[in-house]
Tab-separated table of C-alpha atoms in Angstrom:
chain	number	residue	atom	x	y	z
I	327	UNK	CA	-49.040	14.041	-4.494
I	328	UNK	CA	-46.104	15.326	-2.093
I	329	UNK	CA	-43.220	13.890	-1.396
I	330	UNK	CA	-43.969	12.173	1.474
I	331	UNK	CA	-46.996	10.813	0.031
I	332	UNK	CA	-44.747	9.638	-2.927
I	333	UNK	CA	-41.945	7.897	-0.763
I	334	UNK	CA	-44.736	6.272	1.463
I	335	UNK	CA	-46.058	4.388	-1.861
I	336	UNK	CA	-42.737	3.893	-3.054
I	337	UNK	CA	-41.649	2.069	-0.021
I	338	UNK	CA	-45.194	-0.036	-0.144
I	339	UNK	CA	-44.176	-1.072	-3.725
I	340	UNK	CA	-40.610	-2.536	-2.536
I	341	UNK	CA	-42.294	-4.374	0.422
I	342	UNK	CA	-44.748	-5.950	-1.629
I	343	UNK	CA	-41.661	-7.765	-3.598
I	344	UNK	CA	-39.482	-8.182	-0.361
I	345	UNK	CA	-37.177	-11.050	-2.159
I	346	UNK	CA	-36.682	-8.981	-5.233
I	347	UNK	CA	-36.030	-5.851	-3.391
I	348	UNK	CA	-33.255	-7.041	-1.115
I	349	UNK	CA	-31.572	-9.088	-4.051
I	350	UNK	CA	-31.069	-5.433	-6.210
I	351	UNK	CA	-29.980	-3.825	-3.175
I	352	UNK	CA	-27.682	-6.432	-2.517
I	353	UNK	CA	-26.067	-5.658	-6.185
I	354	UNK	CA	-25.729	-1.914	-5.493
I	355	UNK	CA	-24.051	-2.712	-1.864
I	356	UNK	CA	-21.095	-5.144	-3.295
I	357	UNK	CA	-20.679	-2.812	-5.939
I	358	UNK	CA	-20.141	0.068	-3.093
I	359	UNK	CA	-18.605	-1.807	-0.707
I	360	UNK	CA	-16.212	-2.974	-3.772
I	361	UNK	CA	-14.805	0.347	-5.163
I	362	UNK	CA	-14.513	1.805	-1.477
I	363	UNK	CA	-12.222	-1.380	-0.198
I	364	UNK	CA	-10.448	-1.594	-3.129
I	365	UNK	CA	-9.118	1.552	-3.425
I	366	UNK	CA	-9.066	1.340	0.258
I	367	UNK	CA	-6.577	-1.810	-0.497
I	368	UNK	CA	-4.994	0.299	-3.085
I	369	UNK	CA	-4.165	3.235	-0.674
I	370	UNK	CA	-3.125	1.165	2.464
I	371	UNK	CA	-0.360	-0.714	-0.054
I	372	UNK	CA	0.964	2.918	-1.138
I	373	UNK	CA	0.980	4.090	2.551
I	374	UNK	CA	2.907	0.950	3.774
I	375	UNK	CA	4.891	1.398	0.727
I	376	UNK	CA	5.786	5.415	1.642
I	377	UNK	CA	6.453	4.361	5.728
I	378	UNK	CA	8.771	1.381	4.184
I	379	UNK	CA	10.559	3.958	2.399
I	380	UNK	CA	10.526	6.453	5.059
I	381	UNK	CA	12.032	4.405	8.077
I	382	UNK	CA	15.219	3.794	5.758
I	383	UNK	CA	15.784	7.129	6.383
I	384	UNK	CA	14.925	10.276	3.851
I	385	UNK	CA	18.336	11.791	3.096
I	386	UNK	CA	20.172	7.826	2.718
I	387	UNK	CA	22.095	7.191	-0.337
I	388	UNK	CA	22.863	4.012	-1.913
I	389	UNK	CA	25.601	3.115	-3.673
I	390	UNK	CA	25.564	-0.401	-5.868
I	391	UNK	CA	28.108	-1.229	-8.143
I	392	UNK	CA	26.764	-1.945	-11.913
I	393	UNK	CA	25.140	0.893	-13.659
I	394	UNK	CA	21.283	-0.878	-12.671
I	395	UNK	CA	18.574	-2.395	-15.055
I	396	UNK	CA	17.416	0.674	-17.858
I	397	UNK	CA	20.321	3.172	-17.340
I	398	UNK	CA	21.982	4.507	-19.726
I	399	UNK	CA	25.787	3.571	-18.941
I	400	UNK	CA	28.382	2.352	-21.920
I	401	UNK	CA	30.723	0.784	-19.321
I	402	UNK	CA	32.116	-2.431	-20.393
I	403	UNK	CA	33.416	-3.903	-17.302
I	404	UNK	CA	32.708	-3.219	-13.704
I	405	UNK	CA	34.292	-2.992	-10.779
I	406	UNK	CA	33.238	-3.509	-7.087
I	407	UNK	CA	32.932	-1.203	-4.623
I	408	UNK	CA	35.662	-1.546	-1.797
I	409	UNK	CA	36.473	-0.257	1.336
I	410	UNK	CA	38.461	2.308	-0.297
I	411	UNK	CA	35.871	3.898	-2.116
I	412	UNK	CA	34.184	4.370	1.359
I	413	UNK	CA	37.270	5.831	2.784
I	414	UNK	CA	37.037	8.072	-0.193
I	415	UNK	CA	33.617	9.021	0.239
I	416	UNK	CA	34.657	9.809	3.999
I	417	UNK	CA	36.522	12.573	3.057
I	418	UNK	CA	34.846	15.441	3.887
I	419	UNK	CA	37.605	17.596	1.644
I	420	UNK	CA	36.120	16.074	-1.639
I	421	UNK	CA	32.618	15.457	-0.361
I	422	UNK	CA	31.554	18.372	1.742
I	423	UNK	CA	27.583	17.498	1.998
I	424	UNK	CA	28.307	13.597	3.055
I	425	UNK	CA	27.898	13.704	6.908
I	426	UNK	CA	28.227	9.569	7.332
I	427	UNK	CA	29.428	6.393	5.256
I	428	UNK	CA	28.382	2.535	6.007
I	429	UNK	CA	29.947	-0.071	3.953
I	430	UNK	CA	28.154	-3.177	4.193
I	431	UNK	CA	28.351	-6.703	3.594
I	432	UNK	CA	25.387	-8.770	3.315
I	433	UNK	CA	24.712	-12.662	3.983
I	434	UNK	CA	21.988	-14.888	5.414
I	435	UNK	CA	23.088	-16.944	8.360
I	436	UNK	CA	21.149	-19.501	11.005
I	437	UNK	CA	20.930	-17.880	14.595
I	438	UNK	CA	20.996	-20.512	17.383
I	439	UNK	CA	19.840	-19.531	21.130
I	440	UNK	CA	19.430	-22.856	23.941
I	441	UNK	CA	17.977	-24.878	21.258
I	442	UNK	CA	15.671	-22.253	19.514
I	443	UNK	CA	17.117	-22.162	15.733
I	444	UNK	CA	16.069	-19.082	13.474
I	445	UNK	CA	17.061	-18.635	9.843
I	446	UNK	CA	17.921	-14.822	9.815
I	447	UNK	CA	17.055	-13.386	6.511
I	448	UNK	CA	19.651	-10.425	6.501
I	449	UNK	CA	22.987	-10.831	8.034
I	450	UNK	CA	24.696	-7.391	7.838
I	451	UNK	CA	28.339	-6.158	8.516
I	452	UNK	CA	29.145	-2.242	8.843
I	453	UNK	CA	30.293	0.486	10.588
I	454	UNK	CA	28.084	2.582	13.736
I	455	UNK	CA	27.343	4.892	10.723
I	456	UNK	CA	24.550	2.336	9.564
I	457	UNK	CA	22.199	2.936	12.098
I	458	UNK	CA	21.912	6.680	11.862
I	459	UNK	CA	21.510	6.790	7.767
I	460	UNK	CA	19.188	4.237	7.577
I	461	UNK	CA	17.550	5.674	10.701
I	462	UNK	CA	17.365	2.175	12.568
I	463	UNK	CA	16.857	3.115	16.736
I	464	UNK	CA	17.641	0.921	19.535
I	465	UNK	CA	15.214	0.380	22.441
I	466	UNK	CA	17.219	-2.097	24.290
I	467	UNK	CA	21.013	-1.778	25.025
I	468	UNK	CA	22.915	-0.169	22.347
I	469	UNK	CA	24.534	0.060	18.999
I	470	UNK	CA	27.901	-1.453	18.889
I	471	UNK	CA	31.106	1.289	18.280
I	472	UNK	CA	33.829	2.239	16.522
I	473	UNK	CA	36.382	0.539	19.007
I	474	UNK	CA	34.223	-2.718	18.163
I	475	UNK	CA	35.003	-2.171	14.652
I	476	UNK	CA	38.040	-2.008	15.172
I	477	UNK	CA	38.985	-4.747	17.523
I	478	UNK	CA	36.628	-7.484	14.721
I	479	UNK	CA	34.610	-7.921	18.372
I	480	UNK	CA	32.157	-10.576	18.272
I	481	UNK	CA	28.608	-8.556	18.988
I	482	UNK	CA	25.795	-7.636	17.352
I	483	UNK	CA	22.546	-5.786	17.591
I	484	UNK	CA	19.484	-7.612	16.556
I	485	UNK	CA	15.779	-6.498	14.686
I	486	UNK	CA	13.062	-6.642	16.670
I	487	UNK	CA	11.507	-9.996	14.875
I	488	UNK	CA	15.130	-11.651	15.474
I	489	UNK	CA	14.610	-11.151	18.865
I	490	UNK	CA	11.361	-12.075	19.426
I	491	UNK	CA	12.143	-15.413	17.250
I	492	UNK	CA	15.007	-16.401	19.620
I	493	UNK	CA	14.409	-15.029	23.098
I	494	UNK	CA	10.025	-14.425	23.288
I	495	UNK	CA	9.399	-11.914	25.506
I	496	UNK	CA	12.523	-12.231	27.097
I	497	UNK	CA	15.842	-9.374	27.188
I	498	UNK	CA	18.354	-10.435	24.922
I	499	UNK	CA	20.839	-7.816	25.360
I	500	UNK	CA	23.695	-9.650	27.082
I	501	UNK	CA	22.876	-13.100	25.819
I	502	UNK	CA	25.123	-15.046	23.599
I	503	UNK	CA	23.904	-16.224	20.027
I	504	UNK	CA	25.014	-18.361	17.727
I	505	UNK	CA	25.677	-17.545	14.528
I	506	UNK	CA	26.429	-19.751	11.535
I	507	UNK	CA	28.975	-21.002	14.008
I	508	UNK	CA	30.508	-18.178	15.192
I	509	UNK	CA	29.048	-16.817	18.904
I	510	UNK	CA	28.011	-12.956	18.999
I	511	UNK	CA	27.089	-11.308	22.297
I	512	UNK	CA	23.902	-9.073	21.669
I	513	UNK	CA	24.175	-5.721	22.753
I	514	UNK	CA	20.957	-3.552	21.454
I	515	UNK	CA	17.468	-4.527	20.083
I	516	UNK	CA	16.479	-2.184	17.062
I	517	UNK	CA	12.819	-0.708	17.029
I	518	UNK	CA	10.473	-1.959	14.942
I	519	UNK	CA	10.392	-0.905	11.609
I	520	UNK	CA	7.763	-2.808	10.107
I	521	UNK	CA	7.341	-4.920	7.392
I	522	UNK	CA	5.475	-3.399	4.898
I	523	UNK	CA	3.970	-5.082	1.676
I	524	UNK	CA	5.987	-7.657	-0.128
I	525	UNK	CA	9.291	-7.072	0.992
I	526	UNK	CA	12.063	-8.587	3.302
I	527	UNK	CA	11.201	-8.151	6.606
I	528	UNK	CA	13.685	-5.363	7.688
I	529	UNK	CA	13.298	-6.032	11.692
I	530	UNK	CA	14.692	-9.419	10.952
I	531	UNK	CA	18.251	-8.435	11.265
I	532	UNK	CA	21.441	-8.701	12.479
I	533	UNK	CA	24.131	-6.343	12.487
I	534	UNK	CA	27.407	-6.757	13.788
I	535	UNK	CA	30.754	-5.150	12.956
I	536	UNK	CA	32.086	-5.791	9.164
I	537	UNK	CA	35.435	-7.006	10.094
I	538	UNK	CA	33.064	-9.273	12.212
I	539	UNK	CA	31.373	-10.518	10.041
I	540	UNK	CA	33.460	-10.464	6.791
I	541	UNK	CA	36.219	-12.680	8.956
I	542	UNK	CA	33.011	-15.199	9.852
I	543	UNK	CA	31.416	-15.464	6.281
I	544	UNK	CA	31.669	-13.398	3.984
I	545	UNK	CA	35.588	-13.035	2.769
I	546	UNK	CA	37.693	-9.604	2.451
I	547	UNK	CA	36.328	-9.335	-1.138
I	548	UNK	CA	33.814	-6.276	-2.500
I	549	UNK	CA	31.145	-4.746	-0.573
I	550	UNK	CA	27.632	-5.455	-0.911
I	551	UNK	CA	26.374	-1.946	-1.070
I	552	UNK	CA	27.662	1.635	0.483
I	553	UNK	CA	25.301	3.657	2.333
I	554	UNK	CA	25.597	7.236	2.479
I	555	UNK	CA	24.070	9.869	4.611
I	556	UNK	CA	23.454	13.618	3.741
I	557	UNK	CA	24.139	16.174	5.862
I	558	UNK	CA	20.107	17.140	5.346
I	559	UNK	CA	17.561	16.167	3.205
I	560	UNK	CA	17.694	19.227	0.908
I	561	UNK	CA	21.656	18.188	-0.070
I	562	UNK	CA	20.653	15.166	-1.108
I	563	UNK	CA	21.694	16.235	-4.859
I	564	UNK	CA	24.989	17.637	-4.356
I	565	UNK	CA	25.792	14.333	-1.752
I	566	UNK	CA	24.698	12.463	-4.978
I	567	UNK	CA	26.845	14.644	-7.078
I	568	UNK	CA	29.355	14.264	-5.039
I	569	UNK	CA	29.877	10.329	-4.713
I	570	UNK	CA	29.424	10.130	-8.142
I	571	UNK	CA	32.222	12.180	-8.499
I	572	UNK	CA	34.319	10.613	-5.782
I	573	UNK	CA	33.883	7.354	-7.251
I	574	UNK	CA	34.839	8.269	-10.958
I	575	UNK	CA	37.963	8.864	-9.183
I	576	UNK	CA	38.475	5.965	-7.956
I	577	UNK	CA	37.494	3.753	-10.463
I	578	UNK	CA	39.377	5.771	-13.169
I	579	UNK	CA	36.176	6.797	-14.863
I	580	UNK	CA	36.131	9.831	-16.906
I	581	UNK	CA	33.545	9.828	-18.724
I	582	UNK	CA	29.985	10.453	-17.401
I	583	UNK	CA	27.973	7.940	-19.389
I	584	UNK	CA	30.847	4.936	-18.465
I	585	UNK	CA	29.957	4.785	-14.920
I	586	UNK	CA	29.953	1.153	-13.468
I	587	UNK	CA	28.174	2.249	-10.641
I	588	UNK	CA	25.186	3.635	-9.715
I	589	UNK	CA	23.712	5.841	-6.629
I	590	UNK	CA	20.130	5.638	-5.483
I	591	UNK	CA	17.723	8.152	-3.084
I	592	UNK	CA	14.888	7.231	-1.058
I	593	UNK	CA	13.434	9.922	-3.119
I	594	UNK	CA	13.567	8.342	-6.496
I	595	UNK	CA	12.330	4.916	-4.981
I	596	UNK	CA	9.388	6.818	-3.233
I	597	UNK	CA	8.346	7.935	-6.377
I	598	UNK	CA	8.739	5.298	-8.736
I	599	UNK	CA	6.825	3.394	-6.172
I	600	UNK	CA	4.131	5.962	-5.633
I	601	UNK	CA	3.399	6.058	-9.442
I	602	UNK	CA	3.184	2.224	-9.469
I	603	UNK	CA	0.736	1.938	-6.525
I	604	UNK	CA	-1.477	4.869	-7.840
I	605	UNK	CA	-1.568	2.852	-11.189
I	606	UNK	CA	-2.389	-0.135	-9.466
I	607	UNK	CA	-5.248	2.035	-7.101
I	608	UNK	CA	-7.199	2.850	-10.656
I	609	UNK	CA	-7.171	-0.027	-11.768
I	610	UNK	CA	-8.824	-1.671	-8.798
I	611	UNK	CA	-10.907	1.077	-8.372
I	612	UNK	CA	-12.007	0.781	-12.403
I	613	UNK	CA	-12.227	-2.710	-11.588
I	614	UNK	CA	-14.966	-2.044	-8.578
I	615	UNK	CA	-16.804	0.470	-10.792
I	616	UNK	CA	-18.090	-2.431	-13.093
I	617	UNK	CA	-19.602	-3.734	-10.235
I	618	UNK	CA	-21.492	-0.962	-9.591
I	619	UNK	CA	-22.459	-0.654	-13.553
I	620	UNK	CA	-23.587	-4.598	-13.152
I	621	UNK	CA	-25.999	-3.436	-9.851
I	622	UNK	CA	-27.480	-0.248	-12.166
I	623	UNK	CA	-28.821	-2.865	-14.787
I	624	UNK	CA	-30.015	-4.676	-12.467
I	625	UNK	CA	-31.778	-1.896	-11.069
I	626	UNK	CA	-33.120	-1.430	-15.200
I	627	UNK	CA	-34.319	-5.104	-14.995
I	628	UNK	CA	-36.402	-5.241	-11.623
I	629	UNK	CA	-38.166	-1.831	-12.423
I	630	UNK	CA	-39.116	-3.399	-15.804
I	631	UNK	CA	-40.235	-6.284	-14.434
I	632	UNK	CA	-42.547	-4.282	-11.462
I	633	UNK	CA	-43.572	-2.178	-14.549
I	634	UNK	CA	-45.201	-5.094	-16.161
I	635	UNK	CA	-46.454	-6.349	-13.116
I	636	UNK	CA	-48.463	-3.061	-11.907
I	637	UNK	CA	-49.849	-2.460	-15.176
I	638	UNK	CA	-53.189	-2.783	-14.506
I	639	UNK	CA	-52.936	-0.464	-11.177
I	640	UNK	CA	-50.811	2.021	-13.249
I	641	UNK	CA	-54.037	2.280	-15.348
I	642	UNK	CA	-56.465	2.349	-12.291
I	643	UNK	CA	-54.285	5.486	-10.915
I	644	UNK	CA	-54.589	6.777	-14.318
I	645	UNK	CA	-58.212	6.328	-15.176
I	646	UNK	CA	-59.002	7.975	-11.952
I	647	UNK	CA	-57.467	11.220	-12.816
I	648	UNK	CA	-53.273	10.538	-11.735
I	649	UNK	CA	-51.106	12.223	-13.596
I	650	UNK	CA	-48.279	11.326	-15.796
I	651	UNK	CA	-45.586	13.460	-13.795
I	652	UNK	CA	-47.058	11.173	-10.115
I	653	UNK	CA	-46.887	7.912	-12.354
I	654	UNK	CA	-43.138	8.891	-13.174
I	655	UNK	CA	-41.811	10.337	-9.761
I	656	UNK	CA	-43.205	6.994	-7.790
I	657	UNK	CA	-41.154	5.061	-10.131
I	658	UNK	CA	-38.141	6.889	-10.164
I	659	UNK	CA	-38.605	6.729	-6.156
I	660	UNK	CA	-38.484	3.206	-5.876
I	661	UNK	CA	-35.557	2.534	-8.132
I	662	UNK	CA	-33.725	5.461	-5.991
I	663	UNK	CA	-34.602	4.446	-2.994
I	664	UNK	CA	-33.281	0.740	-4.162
I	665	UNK	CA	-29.715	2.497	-4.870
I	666	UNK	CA	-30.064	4.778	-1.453
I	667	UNK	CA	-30.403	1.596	0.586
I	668	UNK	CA	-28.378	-0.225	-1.111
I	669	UNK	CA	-25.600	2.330	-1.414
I	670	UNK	CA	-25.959	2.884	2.559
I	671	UNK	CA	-25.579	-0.685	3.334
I	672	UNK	CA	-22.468	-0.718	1.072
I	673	UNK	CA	-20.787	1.972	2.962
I	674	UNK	CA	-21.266	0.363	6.175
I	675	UNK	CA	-20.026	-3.086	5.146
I	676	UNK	CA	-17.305	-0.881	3.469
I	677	UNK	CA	-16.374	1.007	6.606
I	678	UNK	CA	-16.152	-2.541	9.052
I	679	UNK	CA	-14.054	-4.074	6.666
I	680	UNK	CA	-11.870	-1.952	5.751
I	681	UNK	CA	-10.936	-2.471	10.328
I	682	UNK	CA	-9.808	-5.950	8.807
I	683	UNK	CA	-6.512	-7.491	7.086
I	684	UNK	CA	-6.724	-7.369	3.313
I	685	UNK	CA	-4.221	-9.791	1.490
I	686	UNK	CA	-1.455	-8.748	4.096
I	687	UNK	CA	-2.450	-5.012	3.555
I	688	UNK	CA	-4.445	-2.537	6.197
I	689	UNK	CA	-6.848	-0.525	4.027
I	690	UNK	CA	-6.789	2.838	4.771
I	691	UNK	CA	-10.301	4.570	3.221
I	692	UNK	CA	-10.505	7.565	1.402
I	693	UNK	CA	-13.566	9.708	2.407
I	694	UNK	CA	-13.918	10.796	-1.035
I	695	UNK	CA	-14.292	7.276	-2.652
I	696	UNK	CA	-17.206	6.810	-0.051
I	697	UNK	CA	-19.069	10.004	-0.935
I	698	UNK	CA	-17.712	9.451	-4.530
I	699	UNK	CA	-19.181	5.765	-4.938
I	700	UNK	CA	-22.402	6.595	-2.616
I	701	UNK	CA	-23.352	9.352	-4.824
I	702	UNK	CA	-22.782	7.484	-8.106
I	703	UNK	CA	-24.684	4.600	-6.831
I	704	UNK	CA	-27.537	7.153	-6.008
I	705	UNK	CA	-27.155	8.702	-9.351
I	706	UNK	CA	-27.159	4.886	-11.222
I	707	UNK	CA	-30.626	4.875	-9.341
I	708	UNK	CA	-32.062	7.553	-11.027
I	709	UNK	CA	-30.517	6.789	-14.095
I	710	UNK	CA	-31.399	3.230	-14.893
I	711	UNK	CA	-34.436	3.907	-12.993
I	712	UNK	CA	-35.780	6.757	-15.941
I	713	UNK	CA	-36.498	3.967	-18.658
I	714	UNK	CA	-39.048	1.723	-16.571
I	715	UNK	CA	-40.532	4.930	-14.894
I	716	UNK	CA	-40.777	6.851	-18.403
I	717	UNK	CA	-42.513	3.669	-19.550
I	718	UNK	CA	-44.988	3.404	-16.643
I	719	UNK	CA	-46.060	7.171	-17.025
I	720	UNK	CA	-46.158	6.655	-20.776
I	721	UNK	CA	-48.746	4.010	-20.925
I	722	UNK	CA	-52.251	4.999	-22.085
I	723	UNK	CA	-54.919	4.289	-19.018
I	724	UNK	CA	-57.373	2.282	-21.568
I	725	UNK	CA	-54.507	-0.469	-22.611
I	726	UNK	CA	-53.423	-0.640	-19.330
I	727	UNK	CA	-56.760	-2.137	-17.850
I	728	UNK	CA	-57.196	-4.249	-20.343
I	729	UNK	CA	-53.304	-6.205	-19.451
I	730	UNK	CA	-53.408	-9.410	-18.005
């Protein structure tokens, strides 16, 4: 028998049990369409979580006082970071690869606008340096400068979800907000950053001079954070160096593993978070796999059952002279082409959802898990297929006209 001949009495033998059929193929496709989404899922979160990192800019430092959760620091006390430890780090004598500083204060404030009230999740005061290291871009107006600084002037520039929450579609540069009380005159709209997965919402934001805003709520006390530009992204290791240096000076630290402060890269987060989300990817794609496992003994079960079902006609084909290599491949072709079909569907159901939201996250598909998990669900086919088919060719002609 060729081929053709075999795949033309294969597909006869799944249309005679039309119900049964479509139920096994229906196993194989959610176990596809599983493993492709959810790595799918798995690879959109550690994309969003790489473009999070990246629009914070690639060669910003930060500086926190404390020495951070799991490092290795002996300090017994700390001590804030002030605006002389940013002067400090200013000073391009002592550190020669810092090209910007941006102290910052942070606080959480109501924004008022004729009536609309917003609650604005991250109320920040600093210098113009800010918006270059953590590589935030106007598209309206402008950023606010130095003289603004200066003179404690009451502005701000605003994220792009600020501004839509308090003016719509309309231009706020120009317009007068109110802020916890105090009234700021907007002056540039920041681009939009996006949100990513699970974090604060970085485009809603409002940033405003940190004389500005430490006068209006925050106090003349310590400094939330410092934030430190590179001159490039390949000094990022001697800027590091060089802070850390810097601020052992000014904190009267002289020994190394005593620091009560510690200085973060963009970096180090990228890859911490990289290795998390490609921990989290295998596990949702080991997760899927079972699936697919679940839809191969299913695959077992039906072919056993159709086994015992075409007994008598597998001794018919036999008595008349078939052989036990046709009994075998017409088998094995049914429970294949159960996985083929199956497998296809699960691509394509794959494929349209993965155009769709996910639990916040875009999936972004990786052509290898579709040709990975289409091939293996092919492969389960055959494999789960071999028993029942090995059984059918392996029955003797004479018992097999006698079964009921």
């Amino acid at each position: 028998m060729n081929p053709f001949e075999t795949l033309r009495f294969a597909t006869m033998g799944l249309l005679a049990n039309k119900v049964r059929s479509g139920l096994t193929m229906l196993g194989i496709l959610i176990g596809v369409a599983a493993v492709i989404l959810l790595l799918a899922v798995g690879n959109g979160s550690s994309q969003a979580v790489k473009d999070s990192i990246d629009a914070l800019g690639t060669n910003a430092l930060t500086v926190s006082s404390g020495a951070g959760f799991g490092a290795q620091s002996t300090a017994t006390s700390t001590k804030p970071l002030t605006i002389a430890d940013a002067r400090a780090l200013a000073d391009t004598t002592q550190g020669p690869d810092i090209k910007g500083v941006a102290p910052e204060v942070q606080t959480s404030q109501t924004a008022l606008y004729e009536g609309t009230s917003h609650t604005v999740s991250s109320v920040i005061g600093t210098y113009p340096a800010y918006f270059e290291a953590s590589n935030s871009k106007v598209v309206k107006g402008d950023y606010f400068s130095a003289d603004d600084v200066l003179a404690s002037r009451k502005v701000a520039v605003i994220g792009s979800t600020t501004a839509t929450d308090l003016f719509g579609t309309a231009d706020p540069i120009g317009k007068k907000i109110t802020l916890g009380g105090t009234p700021l005159t907007v002056v540039g709209e920041l681009a939009t950053k996006g949100s990513g997965t699970g974090f604060q919402d970085p485009d809603d934001v409002i940033i405003a001079p940190l004389p500005t805003v430490q006068n209006a709520y925050t106090g003349f006390g310590s400094l939330s954070q410092i934030l430190v530009e590179a001159s490039s992204a390949d000094t990022t290791t001697q800027a590091q160096n060089e802070i850390t240096t810097i601020l052992m000076g000014t904190h009267g630290i002289t020994d190394p593993t005593a620091v009560d402060f510690r200085v973060s890269s963009q970096t180090t987060l990228l890859t911490t978070r990289s290795s998390t989300t490609q921990t989290f990817t295998v596990l949702l794609g080991a997760v899927a796999a079972i699936s697919l496992l679940v839809g191969g003994i299913g695959i077992t079960n039906i072919m056993l059952v159709t086994v015992t079902e075409r007994t008598r006609e597998i001794g018919i084909r036999k008595a008349i002279g078939a052989p036990k290599g046709v009994i075998l491949s017409q088998f094995l072709a049914e429970s294949t082409l159960l996985s083929l079909i199956g497998a296809g569907l699960g691509v394509g159901v794959a494929l349209v959802g993965a155009h769709f939201t996910i639990v916040g996250i875009k999936p972004v598909v990786i052509p290898a898990s579709v040709w990975g998990a289409f091939g293996i669900a092919v492969a389960i086919g055959l494999f789960f297929g071999s028993y029942p088919a090995s059984r059918a060719a392996s029955l003797r002609p004479i018992e097999a006209l006698r079964h009921e």
